[in-house]
Amino acid sequence: LRLLVCGDLHVGRRPTRVPPEAAGLDAAAVLRAADDAAVERRVDAVLLAGDLADASTRFYEAFGLIETQLRRLADAGIPALVVGG
């Protein structure tokens, strides 16, 4: 069984200790990279273990990206189990 597990991404918030010029280290980029890896490695499932979106910063913007990435996994036949909160 091959699983890809991510948690505490807080899509919509940039980590405070990551310099702005460090491209590709924001939560949205990490989520996209995780989905890329899941599809490329043909994992059996993806587990997203909570705190995906950050309510204090662009909560609603995060849902569009999360929905797109979950749809991409579904199209690839990879189930995703998501824990909200």
C-alpha positions as a LaTeX table, in Angstrom:
\begin{tabular}{lrrr}
\hline
Residue & $x$ (\AA) & $y$ (\AA) & $z$ (\AA) \\
\hline
Leu1 & 0.00 & 0.00 & 0.00 \\
Arg2 & 1.47 & 3.33 & $-1.09$ \\
Leu3 & 0.13 & 6.45 & 0.61 \\
Leu4 & 1.03 & 10.10 & 0.32 \\
Val5 & 0.29 & 12.00 & 3.54 \\
Cys6 & 0.27 & 15.77 & 4.06 \\
Gly7 & $-0.98$ & 17.90 & 6.91 \\
Asp8 & $-1.04$ & 21.45 & 8.22 \\
Leu9 & $-0.60$ & 23.03 & 4.80 \\
His10 & $-2.57$ & 26.19 & 5.65 \\
Val11 & $-3.22$ & 27.08 & 2.01 \\
Gly12 & $-3.58$ & 30.85 & 1.78 \\
Arg13 & $-0.83$ & 31.64 & 4.27 \\
Arg14 & 2.87 & 32.00 & 3.56 \\
Pro15 & 5.19 & 30.54 & 6.18 \\
Thr16 & 6.80 & 33.39 & 8.10 \\
Arg17 & 10.30 & 31.91 & 8.05 \\
Val18 & 10.39 & 31.29 & 4.31 \\
Pro19 & 11.91 & 34.24 & 2.46 \\
Pro20 & 9.61 & 35.79 & $-0.19$ \\
Glu21 & 12.17 & 35.11 & $-2.92$ \\
Ala22 & 12.07 & 31.35 & $-2.19$ \\
Ala23 & 9.72 & 30.35 & $-4.99$ \\
Gly24 & 7.72 & 27.19 & $-4.68$ \\
Leu25 & 7.70 & 26.92 & $-0.90$ \\
Asp26 & 4.26 & 28.36 & $-0.21$ \\
Ala27 & 1.45 & 25.98 & 0.78 \\
Ala28 & $-0.25$ & 26.11 & $-2.62$ \\
Ala29 & 2.97 & 25.07 & $-4.37$ \\
Val30 & 3.51 & 22.28 & $-1.86$ \\
Leu31 & $-0.03$ & 20.97 & $-2.42$ \\
Arg32 & 0.50 & 21.02 & $-6.21$ \\
Ala33 & 3.84 & 19.23 & $-5.83$ \\
Ala34 & 2.27 & 16.61 & $-3.57$ \\
Asp35 & $-0.42$ & 15.93 & $-6.16$ \\
Asp36 & 2.22 & 15.75 & $-8.90$ \\
Ala37 & 4.13 & 13.18 & $-6.84$ \\
Ala38 & 0.97 & 11.18 & $-6.12$ \\
Val39 & 0.07 & 10.96 & $-9.81$ \\
Glu40 & 3.63 & 10.27 & $-10.98$ \\
Arg41 & 4.22 & 7.59 & $-8.35$ \\
Arg42 & 0.76 & 6.09 & $-8.74$ \\
Val43 & 0.01 & 6.01 & $-5.03$ \\
Asp44 & $-2.99$ & 4.09 & $-3.76$ \\
Ala45 & $-4.42$ & 7.06 & $-1.83$ \\
Val46 & $-3.66$ & 10.56 & $-0.60$ \\
Leu47 & $-4.36$ & 11.50 & 3.01 \\
Leu48 & $-4.72$ & 15.19 & 3.82 \\
Ala49 & $-4.57$ & 15.39 & 7.60 \\
Gly50 & $-6.27$ & 18.64 & 8.48 \\
Asp51 & $-5.54$ & 22.35 & 8.53 \\
Leu52 & $-5.61$ & 22.63 & 4.74 \\
Ala53 & $-6.99$ & 26.14 & 4.56 \\
Asp54 & $-6.29$ & 29.05 & 6.84 \\
Ala55 & $-9.43$ & 30.84 & 7.97 \\
Ser56 & $-7.61$ & 34.04 & 8.85 \\
Thr57 & $-6.09$ & 34.56 & 5.41 \\
Arg58 & $-7.91$ & 33.98 & 2.12 \\
Phe59 & $-9.95$ & 31.03 & 3.41 \\
Tyr60 & $-12.23$ & 31.05 & 0.38 \\
Glu61 & $-9.42$ & 31.40 & $-2.13$ \\
Ala62 & $-7.89$ & 28.21 & $-0.79$ \\
Phe63 & $-10.98$ & 26.15 & $-1.56$ \\
Gly64 & $-10.65$ & 26.67 & $-5.32$ \\
Leu65 & $-7.11$ & 25.32 & $-5.33$ \\
Ile66 & $-7.97$ & 22.44 & $-3.01$ \\
Glu67 & $-10.98$ & 21.50 & $-5.15$ \\
Thr68 & $-8.86$ & 21.60 & $-8.33$ \\
Gln69 & $-6.18$ & 19.39 & $-6.81$ \\
Leu70 & $-8.70$ & 16.88 & $-5.42$ \\
Arg71 & $-10.37$ & 16.72 & $-8.83$ \\
Arg72 & $-6.99$ & 16.03 & $-10.43$ \\
Leu73 & $-6.45$ & 13.11 & $-8.06$ \\
Ala74 & $-9.95$ & 11.78 & $-8.77$ \\
Asp75 & $-9.32$ & 11.99 & $-12.52$ \\
Ala76 & $-6.16$ & 9.94 & $-11.97$ \\
Gly77 & $-8.15$ & 7.33 & $-10.02$ \\
Ile78 & $-6.47$ & 8.19 & $-6.72$ \\
Pro79 & $-8.83$ & 8.46 & $-3.74$ \\
Ala80 & $-8.22$ & 11.27 & $-1.27$ \\
Leu81 & $-9.17$ & 11.13 & 2.37 \\
Val82 & $-9.42$ & 14.59 & 3.89 \\
Val83 & $-9.66$ & 15.58 & 7.53 \\
Gly84 & $-11.03$ & 19.08 & 7.93 \\
Gly85 & $-9.95$ & 21.26 & 10.82 \\
\hline
\end{tabular}
